Amino acid sequence: MTDKNFDVVVVGGGPGGYVAAIRSAQLGMKAAVVEREHLGGICLNWGCIPTKALLRSSEIYHLMENAEAFGLEPVKPKFDIEKVVKRSRQVAKQLSQGIGHLMKKNKITVLEGTGKLKGPGKLAVEKDGKTEEIAAKHIILATGARARELPHLKADGELVWTYKHAMTPKTMPKSVLVIGSGAIGIEFASFYRDMGADVTVVEMLDRILPVEDADVSAHAEKAFKKQGMKILTSAQVKELKKAKTSVTAIVEKKDGKTEEIKVERVILAIGITGNVEGLGLEEAGVKVEKGHVVTDEWGFTGVKDIYAIGDLTGAPWLAHKASHEGVICVEKIAGLKDVHPLDKSNIPGCTYCRPQVASVGLTEAAAKEKGYDVKVGKFPFIGNGKAIALGDPDGFIKTVFDAKTGELLGAHMIGAEVTELIQGYAIARTLETTEAELMHTVFPHPTLSEMMHESVLDAYGRALHF
Amino acid sequence: MTIEIQMPALSPTMEKGTLAKWLVSEGDEIRSGDIIAEIETDKATMEVEAADDGRVGKLVVAEGTPDVPVGQVIAVLLEDGEDEGDIEALDSAPKPKDQSRQEAEKDKTKATKAPEQAEKAPTANAPSPRQNGQERVFASPLARRIAAQSGIDLSAVKGSGPGGRVVKRDLEGAAPLVATTEKPAPGPAAVGDMPVEEVKLTSMRKVIAQRLTEAKQTVPHFYLTVDVAMDRLLALRKQVNEEEDLALSVNDFLIKALAAALRKVPDANVQYAGDKLLKFGRVDVSVAVAIDGGLVTPVIRGADSKGVAAIGAEMRALAEKARAGKLTPEEYQGGTVSLSNLGMYGIKQFDAVINPPQAAILAVGAAEERAVIRDGEIVPARVMTATLSCDHRAIDGAIGANLLTTFKQLVENPIKMLL
């Protein structure tokens, strides 16, 4: 180790941490990343990316099963789960190496080991029992989060899985119980269902995908049930009874009755909790609440020169939120002008189940609760030429406007490829367009994006094709 | 590289200023920190310091030029080894004085570039998107619509978006301007042989016109009047001035009494801010001071926690600076309430116009001898009439009355101000 003095040291090399380091380097600061496992963090190694690889396999499998509908010779597709997993791991590996190159290109020092705060401006990096001390003018904590467990819901890696086990199955389970219907739970439910497993989803709240607009939740539930998924809402898993190769879940249902559900595997997706342990937070005086580090809108923890970003600081637990917070935090450290805190209502959310779900801004209910007089537009996939040509005529795009000012308060979509569409509305929100500019925008034909146009028109009673 | 000196923003709200006076000439060697010019803004005349060392290569903006936008290049400094030939044509504005033929030639050849650079100059450093009233205002579509709906003048809003673009958050709390004060109505043409002199409005006059029009048109005023017995306060003033060798004015005591009253009635120490009410935890009193060509309101900050002697000393220093036109923005901006005193002119009573965004102003007249009835007897007493103007959006009648009564009690029993 040549030099141990840095302007910025980021603890954690995930999408929040490595982006913060790159932005630091761009602004002329000497930056380092401390990473205990692999660059890219959960997102790239055990989250967003490998699951997308798995879901691509299940999507193609589903299409092959339905080849006849497209005029193709019917086939009986088969899969090799080991190869499906291997491809997913290969995708993750390729991208993790890519981050290594980015670090090199930006002259960012990567320190392998576990970081711990050691008094003002100091950080200890421990690896294999050896500890090295480094000096940093600014320390950004970006250690991320991990799956939450409860006393009666603990993963064992064999029968009861977290996301990590669920994306590296050795064999294909015949039946799966997914506890929790947020983005993580629903993506695994969708994957295992498309790969042929019997899937049951248990959600404590009264609807699946509870952060989404109620219309989206209802549509998703209908679509999943049609695919053969079993969905229990307002239900709680009280106990998991493990046998040798199966688990019996005791589920208390809406009506107060209990049901026993016997499955081969259980996937826990009941939220996540910040990796706050072992960082020396308490000694440093950094405040932790409900498993997450408390910061102001710039990521400042209140302790001189110590910042925190991303999942470590709380919801929404999204890679793009972490990256953006990293950039803002570093720009603030560098004293850049015109830096503004992240407007969380402008963070889009995407769930890659089939059909896909994507949204940005306020739901209709949230907008009304905030006192807005709303105009709501909705356009179904069945009215869109491209959707019908794709053979995916299921879903809709919903837009919520402030009736008074024409501000696009929120957009909510379910259907094929909507995760690639949502950024259009995200840009609209960031630029503060009103319905007028969206109506004046030319959307290319034939695309799914035409529905975005029609949804806006519909909010003002002007939809053309429905 | 030559160094461009731009019109500085001497206050957060300053958009343009008059280049009142150059204190350096072309060819002068100057050092960082030297005072090079005086700029007159809407409220005060301020000095501009050089930020760099160098030789004055060119005074781009002539002395006396009004409405120079913030950010416009006003002069060019030459560094070691540079001469006038290094100066790029920066502005097509009239040149101040004797200009070499060579320079004139250069201006001609670069003339086509000039407007483009003039365009760029202000946006480079100024956060504000506008250069003057005629320029395009950069604003998001949503901001435009909200501004149009609530009658907000976008050109008066400081943008915080990329490149100084006005976005929705900038309009939260912005005061709606119902009247278009930008274009004053053309005055009546001179009738017949009436002798008329046209006087160009000073920046201060324009601000007074704009803000007080805004106040009277958008702030629902109501007025409360009381008579206040001054005998005890006058006696106390006489006593402390003699015993402590001070020169405290009646007004110094009234500032203290108003501040103390607001402290006792905090519901009146407020401001209406669109969708919310601001309640202040400190009393800052703006005191109207008449100066040549208008008036300014220097602020006594935290007057509720200052003694009368301290207020008096501060007030004298501020009034002196105000008359000299040297008040800094920090000294006249803000304030949670205003006090206007026309007692020295023998005025008995008047209704003052609220100074927005404040919610109240107290207008006091002269302390004069009047016949009053006490215990059934007609006796002479020194009495002052005080009228409180309140913004009804922020202060209701009962609260205003409570404030004014409390003020009256404090003035009539000045010893209570100590409590």
Tab-separated table of C-alpha atoms in Angstrom, chain B residues 17-372:
chain	number	residue	atom	x	y	z
B	17	GLY	CA	-27.847	48.175	-10.846
B	18	THR	CA	-26.692	51.596	-11.918
B	19	LEU	CA	-22.973	51.985	-12.374
B	20	ALA	CA	-22.866	55.170	-10.356
B	21	LYS	CA	-19.181	55.923	-10.407
B	22	TRP	CA	-15.854	54.546	-11.534
B	23	LEU	CA	-13.109	55.016	-8.953
B	24	VAL	CA	-10.373	53.808	-11.308
B	25	SER	CA	-9.363	54.788	-14.812
B	26	GLU	CA	-8.092	52.771	-17.722
B	27	GLY	CA	-4.419	52.104	-17.249
B	28	ASP	CA	-4.574	52.118	-13.421
B	29	GLU	CA	-2.766	49.326	-11.619
B	30	ILE	CA	-5.096	47.831	-9.058
B	31	ARG	CA	-4.783	45.194	-6.390
B	32	SER	CA	-7.277	42.687	-5.131
B	33	GLY	CA	-9.448	44.408	-2.517
B	34	ASP	CA	-9.195	47.883	-4.035
B	35	ILE	CA	-12.497	49.709	-4.355
B	36	ILE	CA	-13.029	50.192	-8.053
B	37	ALA	CA	-16.610	51.349	-8.484
B	38	GLU	CA	-19.811	52.388	-6.804
B	39	ILE	CA	-23.005	50.648	-7.745
B	40	GLU	CA	-26.415	52.015	-6.951
B	41	THR	CA	-29.114	49.426	-6.377
B	42	ASP	CA	-32.724	49.823	-5.463
B	43	LYS	CA	-31.882	50.529	-1.868
B	44	ALA	CA	-28.336	51.606	-1.436
B	45	THR	CA	-25.078	52.575	-2.996
B	46	MET	CA	-22.447	49.907	-2.604
B	47	GLU	CA	-18.796	49.621	-3.346
B	48	VAL	CA	-17.291	47.015	-5.620
B	49	GLU	CA	-13.961	45.512	-4.706
B	50	ALA	CA	-11.503	44.092	-7.192
B	51	ALA	CA	-11.090	40.349	-6.798
B	52	ASP	CA	-7.817	40.169	-8.745
B	53	ASP	CA	-4.642	42.135	-9.267
B	54	GLY	CA	-3.995	43.713	-12.647
B	55	ARG	CA	-4.123	46.781	-14.796
B	56	VAL	CA	-7.452	48.237	-15.852
B	57	GLY	CA	-7.542	47.507	-19.572
B	58	LYS	CA	-10.964	48.762	-20.328
B	59	LEU	CA	-13.996	50.206	-18.596
B	60	VAL	CA	-16.687	48.521	-20.643
B	61	VAL	CA	-19.721	50.131	-19.029
B	62	ALA	CA	-19.780	53.898	-18.824
B	63	GLU	CA	-20.259	55.742	-15.582
B	64	GLY	CA	-23.899	56.554	-14.980
B	65	THR	CA	-25.248	53.625	-17.037
B	66	PRO	CA	-28.526	52.506	-15.433
B	67	ASP	CA	-29.968	48.994	-15.230
B	68	VAL	CA	-26.776	47.038	-15.880
B	69	PRO	CA	-27.771	43.377	-15.480
B	70	VAL	CA	-25.979	41.299	-12.862
B	71	GLY	CA	-23.263	39.306	-14.567
B	72	GLN	CA	-22.626	41.732	-17.407
B	73	VAL	CA	-18.951	42.471	-17.955
B	74	ILE	CA	-18.300	46.005	-16.722
B	75	ALA	CA	-14.530	46.132	-17.017
B	76	VAL	CA	-11.565	44.116	-18.184
B	77	LEU	CA	-8.334	43.674	-16.243
B	78	LEU	CA	-5.020	42.938	-17.920
B	79	GLU	CA	-2.509	40.667	-16.295
B	80	ASP	CA	1.258	40.951	-16.576
B	81	GLY	CA	2.457	41.011	-20.150
B	82	GLU	CA	-0.932	41.692	-21.637
B	83	ASP	CA	-1.967	44.825	-23.453
B	84	GLU	CA	-5.154	46.280	-24.843
B	85	GLY	CA	-4.789	44.076	-27.892
B	86	ASP	CA	-5.698	41.090	-25.712
B	87	ILE	CA	-9.095	42.460	-24.971
B	88	GLU	CA	-11.906	40.844	-26.831
B	89	ALA	CA	-14.835	42.967	-27.805
B	90	LEU	CA	-17.168	42.288	-24.968
B	91	ASP	CA	-20.063	44.533	-25.305
B	92	SER	CA	-21.539	46.874	-27.792
B	93	ALA	CA	-22.438	49.207	-24.952
B	94	PRO	CA	-21.223	52.763	-25.347
B	95	LYS	CA	-17.624	53.168	-24.348
B	96	PRO	CA	-16.873	55.501	-21.506
B	97	LYS	CA	-14.166	57.776	-22.728
B	98	ASP	CA	-11.358	58.491	-25.146
B	99	GLN	CA	-10.909	55.340	-27.045
B	100	SER	CA	-8.069	54.657	-29.353
B	101	ARG	CA	-8.842	54.272	-32.988
B	102	GLN	CA	-7.300	50.864	-32.898
B	103	GLU	CA	-9.789	49.718	-30.306
B	104	ALA	CA	-12.657	51.039	-32.331
B	105	GLU	CA	-11.437	49.040	-35.297
B	106	LYS	CA	-11.236	45.951	-33.195
B	107	ASP	CA	-14.739	46.435	-31.934
B	108	LYS	CA	-15.926	46.563	-35.485
B	109	THR	CA	-14.271	43.361	-36.505
B	110	LYS	CA	-15.532	41.512	-33.470
B	111	ALA	CA	-18.927	43.106	-33.587
B	112	THR	CA	-20.618	40.004	-34.828
B	113	LYS	CA	-19.396	38.042	-31.838
B	114	ALA	CA	-20.419	40.603	-29.305
B	115	PRO	CA	-24.091	39.849	-28.831
B	116	GLU	CA	-23.412	36.172	-28.340
B	117	GLN	CA	-20.907	36.874	-25.615
B	118	ALA	CA	-23.126	39.398	-23.987
B	119	GLU	CA	-25.768	36.704	-23.902
B	120	LYS	CA	-23.442	34.287	-22.262
B	121	ALA	CA	-21.873	36.523	-19.705
B	122	PRO	CA	-24.759	36.854	-17.283
B	123	THR	CA	-25.727	33.208	-17.267
B	124	ALA	CA	-22.230	32.042	-16.549
B	125	ASN	CA	-22.126	33.322	-13.012
B	126	ALA	CA	-25.565	34.541	-12.207
B	127	PRO	CA	-27.960	31.964	-10.843
B	128	SER	CA	-30.814	34.096	-12.012
B	129	PRO	CA	-32.134	33.226	-15.455
B	130	ARG	CA	-33.034	36.678	-16.553
B	131	GLN	CA	-30.961	39.599	-17.624
B	132	ASN	CA	-33.612	42.230	-17.729
B	133	GLY	CA	-37.328	42.491	-18.070
B	134	GLN	CA	-37.313	41.774	-21.767
B	135	GLU	CA	-35.275	38.582	-21.700
B	136	ARG	CA	-36.700	35.111	-21.810
B	137	VAL	CA	-37.434	33.629	-18.411
B	138	PHE	CA	-36.411	29.999	-18.139
B	139	ALA	CA	-39.089	28.097	-16.302
B	140	SER	CA	-40.578	24.610	-16.351
B	141	PRO	CA	-43.995	24.242	-17.975
B	142	LEU	CA	-45.487	23.439	-14.588
B	143	ALA	CA	-43.917	26.522	-13.023
B	144	ARG	CA	-45.290	28.652	-15.865
B	145	ARG	CA	-48.764	27.332	-15.368
B	146	ILE	CA	-48.727	27.739	-11.586
B	147	ALA	CA	-47.361	31.256	-11.988
B	148	ALA	CA	-50.072	32.125	-14.501
B	149	GLN	CA	-52.779	30.697	-12.251
B	150	SER	CA	-51.674	32.465	-9.125
B	151	GLY	CA	-50.540	35.690	-10.709
B	152	ILE	CA	-46.880	35.306	-9.843
B	153	ASP	CA	-44.408	37.315	-11.874
B	154	LEU	CA	-41.918	34.663	-12.994
B	155	SER	CA	-39.245	37.193	-13.809
B	156	ALA	CA	-39.181	38.116	-10.130
B	157	VAL	CA	-38.548	34.539	-9.011
B	158	LYS	CA	-35.069	33.176	-8.537
B	159	GLY	CA	-34.761	29.827	-10.282
B	160	SER	CA	-33.051	26.921	-8.551
B	161	GLY	CA	-33.258	24.388	-11.372
B	162	PRO	CA	-30.517	23.546	-13.868
B	163	GLY	CA	-29.077	26.757	-15.319
B	164	GLY	CA	-31.264	28.875	-13.072
B	165	ARG	CA	-34.508	27.459	-14.443
B	166	VAL	CA	-37.539	28.326	-12.356
B	167	VAL	CA	-39.166	25.109	-11.110
B	168	LYS	CA	-42.192	24.361	-8.959
B	169	ARG	CA	-40.338	24.452	-5.653
B	170	ASP	CA	-39.230	28.025	-6.350
B	171	LEU	CA	-42.827	29.189	-6.426
B	172	GLU	CA	-43.764	27.802	-3.046
B	173	GLY	CA	-44.317	30.848	-0.894
B	174	ALA	CA	-43.743	33.327	-3.716
B	175	ALA	CA	-45.949	36.347	-3.270
B	176	PRO	CA	-48.583	36.681	-5.952
B	177	LEU	CA	-48.397	39.924	-7.816
B	178	VAL	CA	-51.827	40.852	-8.952
B	179	ALA	CA	-50.825	44.123	-10.489
B	180	THR	CA	-48.446	44.225	-13.363
B	181	THR	CA	-46.145	46.800	-11.941
B	182	GLU	CA	-43.577	46.331	-14.667
B	183	LYS	CA	-45.154	48.789	-17.019
B	184	PRO	CA	-46.299	51.955	-15.311
B	185	ALA	CA	-49.299	53.573	-16.862
B	186	PRO	CA	-48.309	56.447	-19.087
B	187	GLY	CA	-48.732	59.669	-17.168
B	188	PRO	CA	-51.141	62.298	-18.377
B	189	ALA	CA	-49.640	64.450	-21.066
B	190	ALA	CA	-48.751	67.953	-20.057
B	191	VAL	CA	-51.884	70.027	-20.329
B	192	GLY	CA	-51.666	73.343	-22.062
B	193	ASP	CA	-48.907	75.492	-20.757
B	194	MET	CA	-48.540	73.725	-17.423
B	195	PRO	CA	-44.868	73.701	-16.619
B	196	VAL	CA	-43.803	70.102	-16.089
B	197	GLU	CA	-40.473	68.627	-15.252
B	198	GLU	CA	-39.958	64.935	-15.914
B	199	VAL	CA	-37.917	63.312	-13.182
B	200	LYS	CA	-36.430	59.927	-13.912
B	201	LEU	CA	-37.383	57.441	-11.241
B	202	THR	CA	-34.553	56.253	-9.059
B	203	SER	CA	-34.267	52.553	-8.367
B	204	MET	CA	-35.532	53.209	-4.870
B	205	ARG	CA	-38.575	55.084	-6.145
B	206	LYS	CA	-39.427	52.170	-8.442
B	207	VAL	CA	-39.163	49.693	-5.591
B	208	ILE	CA	-41.309	51.842	-3.329
B	209	ALA	CA	-43.891	52.155	-6.094
B	210	GLN	CA	-43.907	48.461	-6.827
B	211	ARG	CA	-43.957	47.156	-3.285
B	212	LEU	CA	-46.491	49.542	-1.872
B	213	THR	CA	-48.798	49.050	-4.839
B	214	GLU	CA	-48.465	45.330	-4.249
B	215	ALA	CA	-49.197	45.859	-0.556
B	216	LYS	CA	-52.313	47.921	-1.061
B	217	GLN	CA	-53.647	45.695	-3.814
B	218	THR	CA	-52.959	42.290	-2.361
B	219	VAL	CA	-52.792	42.711	1.404
B	220	PRO	CA	-56.173	43.095	3.113
B	221	HIS	CA	-55.356	45.877	5.573
B	222	PHE	CA	-57.329	46.721	8.654
B	223	TYR	CA	-56.520	49.478	11.133
B	224	LEU	CA	-56.646	49.836	14.911
B	225	THR	CA	-56.035	53.096	16.727
B	226	VAL	CA	-55.353	53.924	20.384
B	227	ASP	CA	-54.318	56.975	22.366
B	228	VAL	CA	-51.324	56.415	24.574
B	229	ALA	CA	-50.438	58.522	27.615
B	230	MET	CA	-46.782	59.440	27.273
B	231	ASP	CA	-46.049	61.261	30.517
B	232	ARG	CA	-44.294	58.427	32.292
B	233	LEU	CA	-42.238	57.411	29.289
B	234	LEU	CA	-41.173	60.996	28.674
B	235	ALA	CA	-40.216	61.372	32.329
B	236	LEU	CA	-38.253	58.144	32.257
B	237	ARG	CA	-36.489	59.194	29.069
B	238	LYS	CA	-35.523	62.503	30.606
B	239	GLN	CA	-34.232	60.785	33.695
B	240	VAL	CA	-32.050	58.176	31.984
B	241	ASN	CA	-30.713	60.652	29.447
B	242	GLU	CA	-29.629	62.959	32.236
B	243	GLU	CA	-28.358	60.385	34.661
B	244	GLU	CA	-26.656	58.140	32.152
B	245	ASP	CA	-25.593	60.868	29.780
B	246	LEU	CA	-27.458	59.287	26.892
B	247	ALA	CA	-29.338	60.751	23.960
B	248	LEU	CA	-32.153	58.249	23.619
B	249	SER	CA	-35.072	59.333	21.481
B	250	VAL	CA	-38.730	58.641	22.128
B	251	ASN	CA	-38.592	56.426	19.062
B	252	ASP	CA	-35.907	54.208	20.651
B	253	PHE	CA	-38.330	53.524	23.516
B	254	LEU	CA	-41.170	52.876	21.074
B	255	ILE	CA	-39.050	50.322	19.171
B	256	LYS	CA	-38.431	48.538	22.444
B	257	ALA	CA	-42.096	48.758	23.461
B	258	LEU	CA	-43.262	47.357	20.101
B	259	ALA	CA	-40.753	44.510	20.286
B	260	ALA	CA	-41.659	43.714	23.883
B	261	ALA	CA	-45.364	43.772	22.988
B	262	LEU	CA	-44.808	41.336	20.134
B	263	ARG	CA	-42.920	39.065	22.447
B	264	LYS	CA	-45.948	39.021	24.747
B	265	VAL	CA	-48.308	38.502	21.795
B	266	PRO	CA	-46.328	36.104	19.580
B	267	ASP	CA	-49.401	35.353	17.472
B	268	ALA	CA	-48.894	38.771	15.930
B	269	ASN	CA	-45.213	38.199	15.158
B	270	VAL	CA	-46.163	36.339	12.010
B	271	GLN	CA	-46.131	36.431	8.238
B	272	TYR	CA	-48.574	35.116	5.661
B	273	ALA	CA	-46.718	32.862	3.207
B	274	GLY	CA	-49.143	31.492	0.645
B	275	ASP	CA	-50.080	28.083	1.979
B	276	LYS	CA	-48.639	28.577	5.415
B	277	LEU	CA	-48.188	31.018	8.253
B	278	LEU	CA	-44.678	31.777	9.487
B	279	LYS	CA	-44.433	32.362	13.228
B	280	PHE	CA	-41.184	34.031	14.203
B	281	GLY	CA	-39.316	33.274	17.374
B	282	ARG	CA	-37.603	36.652	17.467
B	283	VAL	CA	-38.745	40.207	16.912
B	284	ASP	CA	-36.885	42.178	14.232
B	285	VAL	CA	-38.196	45.714	13.941
B	286	SER	CA	-37.865	47.559	10.632
B	287	VAL	CA	-37.715	51.268	11.322
B	288	ALA	CA	-38.726	53.647	8.552
B	289	VAL	CA	-36.071	56.270	7.954
B	290	ALA	CA	-36.712	59.095	5.527
B	291	ILE	CA	-33.779	59.760	3.233
B	292	ASP	CA	-33.189	61.836	0.159
B	293	GLY	CA	-35.506	60.650	-2.571
B	294	GLY	CA	-37.399	58.082	-0.541
B	295	LEU	CA	-37.187	55.969	2.546
B	296	VAL	CA	-35.469	52.845	3.804
B	297	THR	CA	-36.198	50.535	6.666
B	298	PRO	CA	-33.074	49.415	8.514
B	299	VAL	CA	-33.766	46.536	10.877
B	300	ILE	CA	-33.087	46.274	14.595
B	301	ARG	CA	-32.697	42.531	14.967
B	302	GLY	CA	-33.761	40.810	18.161
B	303	ALA	CA	-35.113	44.105	19.490
B	304	ASP	CA	-37.173	42.138	22.004
B	305	SER	CA	-34.031	41.045	23.789
B	306	LYS	CA	-32.052	44.277	23.519
B	307	GLY	CA	-32.004	47.160	25.962
B	308	VAL	CA	-33.180	50.612	24.950
B	309	ALA	CA	-29.641	51.994	25.109
B	310	ALA	CA	-28.381	49.318	22.728
B	311	ILE	CA	-31.332	49.909	20.403
B	312	GLY	CA	-30.646	53.643	20.457
B	313	ALA	CA	-26.989	53.238	19.607
B	314	GLU	CA	-27.729	50.770	16.827
B	315	MET	CA	-30.497	52.932	15.447
B	316	ARG	CA	-28.298	56.011	15.241
B	317	ALA	CA	-25.586	54.092	13.390
B	318	LEU	CA	-28.103	52.608	10.961
B	319	ALA	CA	-29.868	55.914	10.333
B	320	GLU	CA	-26.561	57.561	9.571
B	321	LYS	CA	-25.610	54.819	7.125
B	322	ALA	CA	-29.081	54.982	5.583
B	323	ARG	CA	-28.813	58.709	4.929
B	324	ALA	CA	-25.400	58.156	3.376
B	325	GLY	CA	-26.878	55.423	1.160
B	326	LYS	CA	-24.443	52.898	2.587
B	327	LEU	CA	-26.770	50.357	4.141
B	328	THR	CA	-25.874	46.778	3.258
B	329	PRO	CA	-28.683	44.409	2.267
B	330	GLU	CA	-28.295	42.548	5.562
B	331	GLU	CA	-29.086	45.783	7.342
B	332	TYR	CA	-32.358	46.539	5.591
B	333	GLN	CA	-33.745	43.163	4.528
B	334	GLY	CA	-36.079	41.070	6.644
B	335	GLY	CA	-37.857	42.377	9.710
B	336	THR	CA	-40.968	40.918	11.304
B	337	VAL	CA	-42.772	44.224	11.912
B	338	SER	CA	-42.329	47.887	10.967
B	339	LEU	CA	-42.476	51.140	12.883
B	340	SER	CA	-43.140	54.461	11.209
B	341	ASN	CA	-43.025	57.672	13.204
B	342	LEU	CA	-44.148	61.018	11.818
B	343	GLY	CA	-44.389	62.643	15.236
B	344	MET	CA	-41.520	64.974	14.554
B	345	TYR	CA	-43.563	66.577	11.774
B	346	GLY	CA	-46.428	67.271	14.147
B	347	ILE	CA	-48.661	64.629	12.579
B	348	LYS	CA	-51.391	63.525	14.933
B	349	GLN	CA	-52.432	60.255	13.352
B	350	PHE	CA	-51.919	58.314	10.104
B	351	ASP	CA	-52.469	54.860	8.594
B	352	ALA	CA	-49.287	53.244	7.280
B	353	VAL	CA	-49.073	50.845	4.342
B	354	ILE	CA	-47.835	47.397	5.313
B	355	ASN	CA	-44.346	46.574	4.101
B	356	PRO	CA	-44.754	43.120	2.536
B	357	PRO	CA	-44.180	40.324	3.343
B	358	GLN	CA	-44.546	41.667	6.883
B	359	ALA	CA	-47.974	41.487	8.485
B	360	ALA	CA	-48.064	44.654	10.559
B	361	ILE	CA	-46.827	48.214	10.763
B	362	LEU	CA	-47.284	50.655	13.610
B	363	ALA	CA	-47.765	54.316	12.715
B	364	VAL	CA	-47.196	56.769	15.534
B	365	GLY	CA	-47.895	60.469	15.676
B	366	ALA	CA	-46.655	63.261	17.876
B	367	ALA	CA	-46.803	63.176	21.668
B	368	GLU	CA	-48.819	66.331	22.190
B	369	GLU	CA	-50.508	68.000	25.076
B	370	ARG	CA	-54.196	67.206	25.185
B	371	ALA	CA	-56.967	67.609	27.607
B	372	VAL	CA	-57.888	64.223	29.019
